[in-house]
Short mmCIF file of C-alpha atoms in Angstrom, two decimals:
data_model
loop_
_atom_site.label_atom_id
_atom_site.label_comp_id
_atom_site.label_asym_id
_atom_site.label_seq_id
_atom_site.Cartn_x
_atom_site.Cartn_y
_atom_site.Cartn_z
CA UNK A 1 5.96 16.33 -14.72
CA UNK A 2 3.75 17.91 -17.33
CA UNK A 3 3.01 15.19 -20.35
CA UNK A 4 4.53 16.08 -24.03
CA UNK A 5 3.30 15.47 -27.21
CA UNK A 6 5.41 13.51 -28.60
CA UNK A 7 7.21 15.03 -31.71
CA UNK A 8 10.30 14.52 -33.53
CA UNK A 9 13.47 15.31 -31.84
CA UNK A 10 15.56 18.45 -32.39
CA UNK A 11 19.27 17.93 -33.51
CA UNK A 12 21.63 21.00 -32.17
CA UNK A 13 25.41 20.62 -31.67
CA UNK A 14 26.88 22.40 -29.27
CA UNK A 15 30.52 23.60 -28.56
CA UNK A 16 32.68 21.97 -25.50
CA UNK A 17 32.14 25.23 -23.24
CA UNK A 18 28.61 25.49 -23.58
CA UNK A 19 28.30 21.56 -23.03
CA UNK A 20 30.26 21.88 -19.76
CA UNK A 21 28.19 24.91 -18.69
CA UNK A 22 25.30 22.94 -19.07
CA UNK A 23 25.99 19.95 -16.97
CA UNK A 24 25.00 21.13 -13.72
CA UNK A 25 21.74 21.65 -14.76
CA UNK A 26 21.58 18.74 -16.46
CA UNK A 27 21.81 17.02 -12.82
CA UNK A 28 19.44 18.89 -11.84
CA UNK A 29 16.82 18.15 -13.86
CA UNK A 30 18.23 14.10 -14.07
CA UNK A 31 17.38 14.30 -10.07
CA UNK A 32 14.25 16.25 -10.24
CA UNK A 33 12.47 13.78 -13.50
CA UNK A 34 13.97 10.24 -11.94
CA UNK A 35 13.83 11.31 -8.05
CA UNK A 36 17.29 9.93 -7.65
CA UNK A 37 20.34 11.95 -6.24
CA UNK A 38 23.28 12.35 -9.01
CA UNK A 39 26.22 14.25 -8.46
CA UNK A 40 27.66 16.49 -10.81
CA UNK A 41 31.27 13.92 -10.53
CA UNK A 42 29.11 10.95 -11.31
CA UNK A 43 27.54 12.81 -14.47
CA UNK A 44 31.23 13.49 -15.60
CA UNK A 45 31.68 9.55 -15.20
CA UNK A 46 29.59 9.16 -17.63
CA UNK A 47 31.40 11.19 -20.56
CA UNK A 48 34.64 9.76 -22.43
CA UNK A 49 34.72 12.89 -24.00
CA UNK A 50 33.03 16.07 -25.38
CA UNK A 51 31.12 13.97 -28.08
CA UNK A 52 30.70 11.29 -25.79
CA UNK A 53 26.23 10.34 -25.34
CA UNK A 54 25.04 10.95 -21.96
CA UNK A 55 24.04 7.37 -20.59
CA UNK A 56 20.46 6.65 -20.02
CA UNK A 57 18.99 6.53 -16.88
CA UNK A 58 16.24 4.49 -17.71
CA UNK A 59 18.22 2.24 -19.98
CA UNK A 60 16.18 -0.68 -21.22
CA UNK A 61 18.66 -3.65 -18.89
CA UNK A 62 17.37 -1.62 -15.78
CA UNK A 63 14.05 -1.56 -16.57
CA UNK A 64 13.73 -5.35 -17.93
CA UNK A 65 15.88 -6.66 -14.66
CA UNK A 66 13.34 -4.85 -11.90
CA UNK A 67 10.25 -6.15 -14.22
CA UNK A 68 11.59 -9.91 -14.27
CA UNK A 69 11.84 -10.25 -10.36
CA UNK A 70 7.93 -9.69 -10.29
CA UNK A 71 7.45 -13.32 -11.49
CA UNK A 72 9.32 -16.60 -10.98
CA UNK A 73 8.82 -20.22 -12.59
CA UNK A 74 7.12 -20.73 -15.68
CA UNK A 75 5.76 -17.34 -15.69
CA UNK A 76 9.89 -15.89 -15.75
CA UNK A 77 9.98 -18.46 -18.50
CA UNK A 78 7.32 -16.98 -20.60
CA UNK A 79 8.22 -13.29 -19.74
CA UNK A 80 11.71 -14.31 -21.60
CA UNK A 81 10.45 -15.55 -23.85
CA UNK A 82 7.44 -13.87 -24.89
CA UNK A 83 8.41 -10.45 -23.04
CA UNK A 84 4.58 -10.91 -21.44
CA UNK A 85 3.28 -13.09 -18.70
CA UNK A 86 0.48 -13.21 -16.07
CA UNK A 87 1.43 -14.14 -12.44
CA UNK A 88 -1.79 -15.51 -10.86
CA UNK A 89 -2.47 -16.10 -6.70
CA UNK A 90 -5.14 -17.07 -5.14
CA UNK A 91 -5.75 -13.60 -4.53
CA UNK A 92 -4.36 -11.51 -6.98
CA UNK A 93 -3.27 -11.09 -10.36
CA UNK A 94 -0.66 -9.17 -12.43
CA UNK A 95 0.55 -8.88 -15.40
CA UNK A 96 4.20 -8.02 -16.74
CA UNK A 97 4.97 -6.76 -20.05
CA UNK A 98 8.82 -5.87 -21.31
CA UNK A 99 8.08 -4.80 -24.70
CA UNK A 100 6.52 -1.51 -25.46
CA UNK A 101 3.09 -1.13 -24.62
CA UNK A 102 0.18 1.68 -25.52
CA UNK A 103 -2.61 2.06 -23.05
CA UNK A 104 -5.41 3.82 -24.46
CA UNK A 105 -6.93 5.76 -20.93
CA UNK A 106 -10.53 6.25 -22.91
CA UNK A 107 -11.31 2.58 -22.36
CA UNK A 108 -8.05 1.09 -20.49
CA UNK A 109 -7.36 -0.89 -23.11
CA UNK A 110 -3.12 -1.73 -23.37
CA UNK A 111 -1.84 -3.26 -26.14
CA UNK A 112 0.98 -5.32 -26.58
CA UNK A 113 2.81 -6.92 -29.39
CA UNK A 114 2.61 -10.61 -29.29
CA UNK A 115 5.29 -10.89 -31.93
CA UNK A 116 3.30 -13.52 -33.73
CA UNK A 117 0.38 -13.74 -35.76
CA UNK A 118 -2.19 -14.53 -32.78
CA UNK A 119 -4.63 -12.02 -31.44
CA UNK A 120 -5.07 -12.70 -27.69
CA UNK A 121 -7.01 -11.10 -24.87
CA UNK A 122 -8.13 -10.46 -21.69
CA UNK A 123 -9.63 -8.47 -18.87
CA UNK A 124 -8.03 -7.74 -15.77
CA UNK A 125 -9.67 -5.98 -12.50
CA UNK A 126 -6.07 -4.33 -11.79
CA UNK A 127 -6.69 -4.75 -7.79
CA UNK A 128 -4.55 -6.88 -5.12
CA UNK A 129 -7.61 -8.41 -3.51
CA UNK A 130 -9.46 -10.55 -5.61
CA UNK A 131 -12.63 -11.19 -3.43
CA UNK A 132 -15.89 -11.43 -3.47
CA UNK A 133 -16.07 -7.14 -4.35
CA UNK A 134 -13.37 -7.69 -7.00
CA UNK A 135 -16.44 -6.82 -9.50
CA UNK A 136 -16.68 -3.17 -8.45
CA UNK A 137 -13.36 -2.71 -9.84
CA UNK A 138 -13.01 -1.15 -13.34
CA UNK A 139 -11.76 -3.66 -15.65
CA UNK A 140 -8.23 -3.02 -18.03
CA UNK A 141 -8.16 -4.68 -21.34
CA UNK A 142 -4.88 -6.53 -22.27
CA UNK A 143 -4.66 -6.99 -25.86
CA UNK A 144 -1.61 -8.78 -27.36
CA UNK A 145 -1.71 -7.94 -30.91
CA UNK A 146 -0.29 -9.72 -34.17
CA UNK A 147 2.04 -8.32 -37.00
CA UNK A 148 -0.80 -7.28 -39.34
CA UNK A 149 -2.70 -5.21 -36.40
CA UNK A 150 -2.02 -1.57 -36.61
CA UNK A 151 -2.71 0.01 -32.54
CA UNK A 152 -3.96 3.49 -32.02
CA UNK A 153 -1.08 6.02 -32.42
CA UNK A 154 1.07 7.71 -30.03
CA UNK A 155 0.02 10.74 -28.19
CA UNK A 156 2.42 10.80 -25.42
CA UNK A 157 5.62 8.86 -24.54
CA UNK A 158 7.05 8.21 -21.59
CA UNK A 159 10.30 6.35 -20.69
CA UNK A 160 9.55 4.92 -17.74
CA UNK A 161 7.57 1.82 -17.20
CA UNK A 162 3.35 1.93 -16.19
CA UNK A 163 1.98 0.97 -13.46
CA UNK A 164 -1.72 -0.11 -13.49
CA UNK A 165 -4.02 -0.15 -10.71
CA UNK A 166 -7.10 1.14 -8.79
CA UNK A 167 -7.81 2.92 -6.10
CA UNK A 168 -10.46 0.48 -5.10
CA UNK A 169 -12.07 0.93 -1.62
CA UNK A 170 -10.75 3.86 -0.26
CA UNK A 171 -12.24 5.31 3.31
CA UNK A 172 -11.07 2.89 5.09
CA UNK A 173 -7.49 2.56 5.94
CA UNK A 174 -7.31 -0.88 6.61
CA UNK A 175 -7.91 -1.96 2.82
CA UNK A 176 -5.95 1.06 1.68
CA UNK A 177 -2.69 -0.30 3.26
CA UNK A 178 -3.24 -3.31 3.18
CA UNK A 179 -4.46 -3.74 -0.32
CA UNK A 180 -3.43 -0.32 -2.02
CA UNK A 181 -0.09 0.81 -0.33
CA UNK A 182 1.57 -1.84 0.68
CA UNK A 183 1.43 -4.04 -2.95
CA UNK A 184 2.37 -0.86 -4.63
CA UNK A 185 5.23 -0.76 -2.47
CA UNK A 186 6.20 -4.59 -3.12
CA UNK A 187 5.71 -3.85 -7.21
CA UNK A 188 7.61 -0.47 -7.37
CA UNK A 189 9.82 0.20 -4.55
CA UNK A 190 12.95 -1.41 -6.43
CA UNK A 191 12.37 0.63 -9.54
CA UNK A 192 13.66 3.99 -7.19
CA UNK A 193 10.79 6.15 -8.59
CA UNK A 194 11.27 5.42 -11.87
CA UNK A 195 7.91 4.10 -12.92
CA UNK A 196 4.83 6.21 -13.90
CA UNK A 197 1.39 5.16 -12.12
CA UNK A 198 -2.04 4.89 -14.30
CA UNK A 199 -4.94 5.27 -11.23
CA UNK A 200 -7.91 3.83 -12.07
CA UNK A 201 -11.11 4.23 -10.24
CA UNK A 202 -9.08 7.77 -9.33
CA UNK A 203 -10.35 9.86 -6.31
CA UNK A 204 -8.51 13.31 -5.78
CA UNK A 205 -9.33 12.44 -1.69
CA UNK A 206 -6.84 9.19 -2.02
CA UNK A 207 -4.09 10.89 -3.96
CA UNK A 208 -4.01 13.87 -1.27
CA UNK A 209 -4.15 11.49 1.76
CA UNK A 210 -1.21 9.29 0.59
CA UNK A 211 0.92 11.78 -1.76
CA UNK A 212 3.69 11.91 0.27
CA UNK A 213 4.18 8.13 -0.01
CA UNK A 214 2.44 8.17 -3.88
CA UNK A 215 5.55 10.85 -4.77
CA UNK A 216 8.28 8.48 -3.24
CA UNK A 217 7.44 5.64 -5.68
CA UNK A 218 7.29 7.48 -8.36
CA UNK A 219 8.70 10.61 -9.82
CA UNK A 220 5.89 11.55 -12.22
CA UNK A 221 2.56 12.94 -12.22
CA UNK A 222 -0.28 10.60 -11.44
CA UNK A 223 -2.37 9.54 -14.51
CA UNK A 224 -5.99 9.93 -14.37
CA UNK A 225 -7.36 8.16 -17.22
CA UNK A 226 -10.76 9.46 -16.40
CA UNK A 227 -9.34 13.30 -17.11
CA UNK A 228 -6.89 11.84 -19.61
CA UNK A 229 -7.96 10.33 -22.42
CA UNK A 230 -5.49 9.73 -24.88
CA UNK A 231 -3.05 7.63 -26.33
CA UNK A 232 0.22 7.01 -23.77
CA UNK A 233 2.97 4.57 -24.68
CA UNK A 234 5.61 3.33 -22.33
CA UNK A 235 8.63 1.32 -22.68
CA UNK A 236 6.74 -1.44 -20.44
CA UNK A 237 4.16 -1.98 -18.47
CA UNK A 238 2.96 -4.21 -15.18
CA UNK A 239 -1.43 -4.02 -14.86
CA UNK A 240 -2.02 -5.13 -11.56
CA UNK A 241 -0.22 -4.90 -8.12
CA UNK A 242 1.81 -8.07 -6.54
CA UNK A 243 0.29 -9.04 -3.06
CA UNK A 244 1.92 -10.66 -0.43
CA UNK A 245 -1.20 -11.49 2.15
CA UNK A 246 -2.93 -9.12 4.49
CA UNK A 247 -0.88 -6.32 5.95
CA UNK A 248 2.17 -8.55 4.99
CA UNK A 249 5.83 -7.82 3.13
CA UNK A 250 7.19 -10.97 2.63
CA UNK A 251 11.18 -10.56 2.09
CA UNK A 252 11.33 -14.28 0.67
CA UNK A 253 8.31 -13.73 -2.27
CA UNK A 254 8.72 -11.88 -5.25
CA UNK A 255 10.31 -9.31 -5.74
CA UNK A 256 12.75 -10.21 -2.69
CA UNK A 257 14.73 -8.32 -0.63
CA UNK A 258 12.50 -6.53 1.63
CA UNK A 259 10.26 -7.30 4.44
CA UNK A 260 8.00 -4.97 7.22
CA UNK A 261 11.08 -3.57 9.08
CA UNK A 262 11.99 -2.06 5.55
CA UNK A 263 8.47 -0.82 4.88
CA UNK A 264 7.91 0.35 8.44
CA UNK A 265 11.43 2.27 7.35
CA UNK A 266 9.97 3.44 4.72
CA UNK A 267 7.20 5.20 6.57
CA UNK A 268 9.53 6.40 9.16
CA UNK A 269 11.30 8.08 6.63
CA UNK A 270 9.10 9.75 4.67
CA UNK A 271 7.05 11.27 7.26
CA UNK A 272 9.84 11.86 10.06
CA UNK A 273 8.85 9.96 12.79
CA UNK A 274 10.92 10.98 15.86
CA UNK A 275 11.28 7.13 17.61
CA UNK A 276 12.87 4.61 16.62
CA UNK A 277 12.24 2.61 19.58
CA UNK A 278 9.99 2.65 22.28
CA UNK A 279 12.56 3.25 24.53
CA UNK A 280 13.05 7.14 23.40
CA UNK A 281 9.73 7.92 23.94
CA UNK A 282 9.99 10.36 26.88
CA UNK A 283 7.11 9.25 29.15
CA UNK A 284 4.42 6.23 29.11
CA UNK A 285 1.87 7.25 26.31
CA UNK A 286 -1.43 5.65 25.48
CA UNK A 287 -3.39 6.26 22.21
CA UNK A 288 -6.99 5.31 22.74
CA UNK A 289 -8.63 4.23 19.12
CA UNK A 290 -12.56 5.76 20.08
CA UNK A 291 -14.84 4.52 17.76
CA UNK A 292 -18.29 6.56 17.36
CA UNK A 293 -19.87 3.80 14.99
CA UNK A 294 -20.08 -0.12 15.71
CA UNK A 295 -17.61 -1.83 18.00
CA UNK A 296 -17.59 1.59 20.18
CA UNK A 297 -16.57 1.52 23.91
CA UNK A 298 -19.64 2.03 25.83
CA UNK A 299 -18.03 2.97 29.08
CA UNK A 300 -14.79 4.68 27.69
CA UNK A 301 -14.56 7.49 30.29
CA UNK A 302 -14.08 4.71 32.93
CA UNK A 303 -11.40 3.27 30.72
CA UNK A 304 -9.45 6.31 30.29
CA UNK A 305 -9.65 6.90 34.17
CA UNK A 306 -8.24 3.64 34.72
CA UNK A 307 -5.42 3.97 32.25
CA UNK A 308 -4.47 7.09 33.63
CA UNK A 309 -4.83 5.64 37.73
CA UNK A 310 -2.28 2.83 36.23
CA UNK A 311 0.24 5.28 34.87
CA UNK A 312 -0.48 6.29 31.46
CA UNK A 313 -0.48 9.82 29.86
CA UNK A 314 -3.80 9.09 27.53
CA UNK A 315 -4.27 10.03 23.86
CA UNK A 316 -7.99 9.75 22.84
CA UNK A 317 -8.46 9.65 18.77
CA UNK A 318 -12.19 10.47 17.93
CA UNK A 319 -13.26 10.40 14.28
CA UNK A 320 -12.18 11.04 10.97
CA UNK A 321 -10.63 14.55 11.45
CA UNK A 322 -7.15 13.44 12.72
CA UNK A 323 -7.18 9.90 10.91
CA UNK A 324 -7.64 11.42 7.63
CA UNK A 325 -4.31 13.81 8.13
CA UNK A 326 -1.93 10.72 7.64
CA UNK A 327 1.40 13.12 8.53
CA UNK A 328 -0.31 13.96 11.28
CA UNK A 329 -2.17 10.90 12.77
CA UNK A 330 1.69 8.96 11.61
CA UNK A 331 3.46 11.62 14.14
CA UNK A 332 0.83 11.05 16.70
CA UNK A 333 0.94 6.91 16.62
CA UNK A 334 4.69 7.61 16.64
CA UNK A 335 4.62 9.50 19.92
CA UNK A 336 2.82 6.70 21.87
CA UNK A 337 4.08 3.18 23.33
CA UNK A 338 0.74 1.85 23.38
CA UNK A 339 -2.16 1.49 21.30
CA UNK A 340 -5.38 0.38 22.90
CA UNK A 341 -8.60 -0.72 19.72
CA UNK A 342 -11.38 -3.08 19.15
CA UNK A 343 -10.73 -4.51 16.41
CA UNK A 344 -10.87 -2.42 13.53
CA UNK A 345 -9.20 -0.12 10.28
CA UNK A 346 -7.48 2.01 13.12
CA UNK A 347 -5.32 -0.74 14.41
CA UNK A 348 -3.80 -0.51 11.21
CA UNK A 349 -1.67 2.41 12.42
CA UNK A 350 0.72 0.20 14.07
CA UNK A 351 2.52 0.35 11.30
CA UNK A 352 3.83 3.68 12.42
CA UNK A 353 4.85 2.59 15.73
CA UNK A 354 8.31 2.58 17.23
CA UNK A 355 9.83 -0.49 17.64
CA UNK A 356 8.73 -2.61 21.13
CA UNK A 357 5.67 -0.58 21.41
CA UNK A 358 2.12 -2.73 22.16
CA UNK A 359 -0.88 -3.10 21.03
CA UNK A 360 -3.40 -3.72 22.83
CA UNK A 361 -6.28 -4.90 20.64
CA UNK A 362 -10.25 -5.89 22.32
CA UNK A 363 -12.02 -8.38 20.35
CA UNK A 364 -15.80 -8.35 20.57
CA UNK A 365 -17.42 -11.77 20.10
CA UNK A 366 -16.68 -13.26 16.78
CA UNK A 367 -13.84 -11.29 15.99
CA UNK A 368 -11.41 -13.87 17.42
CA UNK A 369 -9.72 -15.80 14.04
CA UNK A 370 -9.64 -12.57 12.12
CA UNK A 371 -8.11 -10.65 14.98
CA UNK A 372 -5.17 -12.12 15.15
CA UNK A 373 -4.91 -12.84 11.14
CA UNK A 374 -5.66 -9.04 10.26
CA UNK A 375 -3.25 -7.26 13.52
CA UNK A 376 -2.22 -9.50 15.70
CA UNK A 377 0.54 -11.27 12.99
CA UNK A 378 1.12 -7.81 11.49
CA UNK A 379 1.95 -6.55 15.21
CA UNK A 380 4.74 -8.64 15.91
CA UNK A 381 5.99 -8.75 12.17
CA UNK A 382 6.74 -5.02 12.97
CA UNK A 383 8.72 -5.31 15.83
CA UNK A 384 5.42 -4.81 18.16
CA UNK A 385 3.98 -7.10 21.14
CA UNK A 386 0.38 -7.85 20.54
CA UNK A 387 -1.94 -8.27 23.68
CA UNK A 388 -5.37 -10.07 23.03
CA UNK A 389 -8.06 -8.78 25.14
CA UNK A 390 -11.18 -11.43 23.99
CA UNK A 391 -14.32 -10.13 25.88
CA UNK A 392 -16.83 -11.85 27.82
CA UNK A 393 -20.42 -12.34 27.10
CA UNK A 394 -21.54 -9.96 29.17
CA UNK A 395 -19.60 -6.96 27.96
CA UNK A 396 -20.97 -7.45 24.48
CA UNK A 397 -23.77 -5.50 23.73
CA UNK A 398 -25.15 -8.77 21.45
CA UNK A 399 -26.33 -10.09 24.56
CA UNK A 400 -29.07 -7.57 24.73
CA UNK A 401 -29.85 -7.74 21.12
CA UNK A 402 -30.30 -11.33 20.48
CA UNK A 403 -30.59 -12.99 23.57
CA UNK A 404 -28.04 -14.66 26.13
CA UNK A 405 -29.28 -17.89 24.50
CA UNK A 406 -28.61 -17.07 21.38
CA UNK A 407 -26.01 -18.89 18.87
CA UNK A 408 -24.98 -15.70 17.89
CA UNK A 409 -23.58 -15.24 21.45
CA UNK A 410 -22.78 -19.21 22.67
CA UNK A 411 -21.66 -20.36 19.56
CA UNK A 412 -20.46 -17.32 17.15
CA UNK A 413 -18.77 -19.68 15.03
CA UNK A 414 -22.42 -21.57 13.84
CA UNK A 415 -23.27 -17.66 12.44
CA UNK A 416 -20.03 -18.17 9.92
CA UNK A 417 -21.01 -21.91 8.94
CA UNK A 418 -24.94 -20.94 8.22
CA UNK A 419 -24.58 -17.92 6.79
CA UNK A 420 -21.10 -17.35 5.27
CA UNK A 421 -18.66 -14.35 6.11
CA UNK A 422 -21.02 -11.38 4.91
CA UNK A 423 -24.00 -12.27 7.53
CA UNK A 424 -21.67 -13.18 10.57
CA UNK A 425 -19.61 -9.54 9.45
CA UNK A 426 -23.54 -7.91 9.43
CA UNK A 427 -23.62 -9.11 13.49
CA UNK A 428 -20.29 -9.18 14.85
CA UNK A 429 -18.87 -6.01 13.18
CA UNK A 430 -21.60 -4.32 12.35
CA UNK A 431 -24.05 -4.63 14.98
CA UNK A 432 -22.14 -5.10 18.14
CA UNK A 433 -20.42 -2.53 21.05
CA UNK A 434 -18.60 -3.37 24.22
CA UNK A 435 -19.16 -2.46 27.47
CA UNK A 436 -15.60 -3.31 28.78
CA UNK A 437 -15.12 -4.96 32.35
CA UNK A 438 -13.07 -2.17 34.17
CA UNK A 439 -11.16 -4.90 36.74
CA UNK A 440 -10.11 -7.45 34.49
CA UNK A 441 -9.33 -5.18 31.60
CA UNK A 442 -7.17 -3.32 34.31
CA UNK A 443 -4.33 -6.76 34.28
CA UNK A 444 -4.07 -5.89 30.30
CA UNK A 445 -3.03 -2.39 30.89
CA UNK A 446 -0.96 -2.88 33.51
CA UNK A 447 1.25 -5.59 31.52
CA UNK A 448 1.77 -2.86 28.85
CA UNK A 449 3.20 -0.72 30.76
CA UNK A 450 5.12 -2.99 32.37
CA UNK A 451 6.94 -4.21 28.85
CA UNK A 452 6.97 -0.51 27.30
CA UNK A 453 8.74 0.84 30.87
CA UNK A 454 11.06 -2.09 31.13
#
């Protein structure tokens, strides 16, 4: 949807045959600008007569219902009050406004009326995961200003809602479903498209890799404020994106009503995966996640043999190439009943999985807790069985590296005490590959395809 200056509006009457002519295409363009199917009957609902006003779409009761149910409490107290509030987690932040807001894109600056004589502000790193890189996230300025403050003028107006955020650390797909994707689905998915996103930190490589889920949320254009600067007003905002935990869609939190099967629906949907189940999936199928960095396989040719000796058609994914094509890599996960991965950002594709599929996930030394945290809770919250394969010393290419005696391989857990998460990550993801044990790995695979067969 190209932007408009905004102007004053044109006054025309029109006689009855000309307005009914026009209807149709009305529709269509209502369904095209709001991404939302309306018949041609339910546009006629609308009229009590030739003279009648067209109802709004985005009438002001829809848009101030869908922004309440992002905050509960005291915060739902202030919002109704105040028609602003900031919902604060231990990891995230966001912030609702229902009264009409102008976001200046030169310096992300939005202001909103405070409806008193006060002046407040504040600076908000509009990013789910507030950790310890929350600082390399460009900052939005919220000012809420007073009667006698005059804000910058309109340059463009929209009429649906914004939608801050950033595109934060993109590359790997772990934090960019987890921490991009999935909140934006939790903030927007019950506004049906009818919100306008404002990408800061924008990369052209993250809008083409996820446009197809990007264009479902919203009907409109993305807004790069880098290549935009200029004065946009909305008829409310929300800076900031509502997370739920890692990987996670909690149907109970805010806003309510939908959970992992929905989002794993979602996905289905919108890039036509073929099974629903893994019972439709024609024969056993194994997707091997080959890593060329850290965490690699060391003896993978063995482990394919053995796969295929047990029963398995095997699926090798090797870089970035595939990966990066999400229709593609989505259709490919789809197609398989089992997914075999150290631990790592690929795992994350179980999300495209059909239903009773397995994954099968290796975790090097030290990998154990956040294992099962990052895919192993994720796994069965989507309908998935998880299998923990936790290596042995010996198949840990640490041993060589430090030492059989060394903490960092009898007592990995002394490397997080000492040195904090950032210097055990440094060793255990980082520095270590896997030589896997061929025989014992062997009971693993042969369970899989025992529960994807059965």
């Amino acid at each position: 949807m190209k932007l408009e200056k905004d102007q004053k509006k044109l006054v025309f009457g029109a006689t009855p045959f000309i307005l009914l002519l026009s209807l149709p295409f009305l529709c269509v363009g209502a369904d095209f600008l709001w991404g939302n199917r309306i018949t041609f009957h339910q546009w006629m609902q609308n009229f009590s007569g030739v003279g009648a006003a067209v109802k709004k779409v985005d009438d002001k009761e829809f848009i101030n219902f869908h922004l309440a149910r992002l905050v509960r409490g005291e915060d739902r107290r202030k919002l109704d009050d105040t028609g602003f509030a900031c919902h604060r987690a231990v990891h995230s932040v966001h912030c609702v406004s229902t009264k009409p807001v102008r976001i200046d894109t030169g310096n992300m600056t939005v202001y909103v009326p405070s409806g008193d004589n006060s002046r407040k502000e504040k600076v908000v790193r509009p990013y789910p995961w507030q950790g310890y890189a929350v600082n390399e996230i460009s900052p939005v300025r919220i000012i809420q200003y007073s009667n006698t403050t005059v804000p910058p003028p309109c340059e463009f107006r929209h009429r649906v809602p914004a939608v801050v955020f950033s595109s934060g650390y993109t590359g790997n797909k772990y934090h960019e479903m987890s921490e991009i994707i999935i909140p934006l689905y939790i903030t927007t998915r019950h506004f049906r498209s009818r919100v306008a996103f404002v990408l800061e930190d924008y990369k052209p490589s993250f809008i083409a890799k996820y446009n197809a889920i990007l264009t479902r949320l919203s009907a409109h254009e993305v807004i790069n404020p880098a290549a935009n600067a200029s004065i946009h007003c909305f008829p409310a905002s929300v800076v900031g994106l509502k997370y739920h935990g890692i990987l996670k869609v909690n149907s109970t939190d805010i806003p309510g009503g939908y959970g992992m099967p929905e989002f794993k629906r979602f996905l289905r949907e919108i890039f036509s995966l073929a099974y629903s189940h893994v019972s439709e999936i024609p024969r056993p199928r194994l997707l091997l996640l080959s890593r060329t960095k850290s965490r690699k396989f060391l003896n993978e040719d063995e482990m394919i043999a053995m796969m295929q000796e047990v029963g398995f058609e095997v699926v090798v994914v090797r870089g970035s190439k595939v990966a990066s094509n999400l229709t593609r890599m989505a259709r490919l996960v789809n197609s398989c009943g089992v997914i075999v991965g150290a631990h790592g950002a690929g795992l994350t594709n179980d999300v495209f999985m059909a239903r009773g599929g397995v994954v099968v996930q290796v975790e090097p030394l030290g990998t154990e807790w956040i294992s099962k945290v990052m895919f192993g809770d994720t796994a069965r919250a989507v309908g998935l069985r998880h299998l923990r394969y936790k290596i042995e010393e010996d198949e840990s290419s640490l041993v060589k590296l430090y030492g059989r005696n060394s903490s960092v391989v009898t007592d990995p857990e002394s490397v997080y005490r000492d040195g904090g998460y950032m210097t055990a990550r440094a060793v255990f993801i980082d520095q270590q590959n896997v030589m896997i044990n061929i025989a014992r790995f062997r009971s693993t695979i042969v369970e899989a395809l025992s529960i994807v067969v059965d």
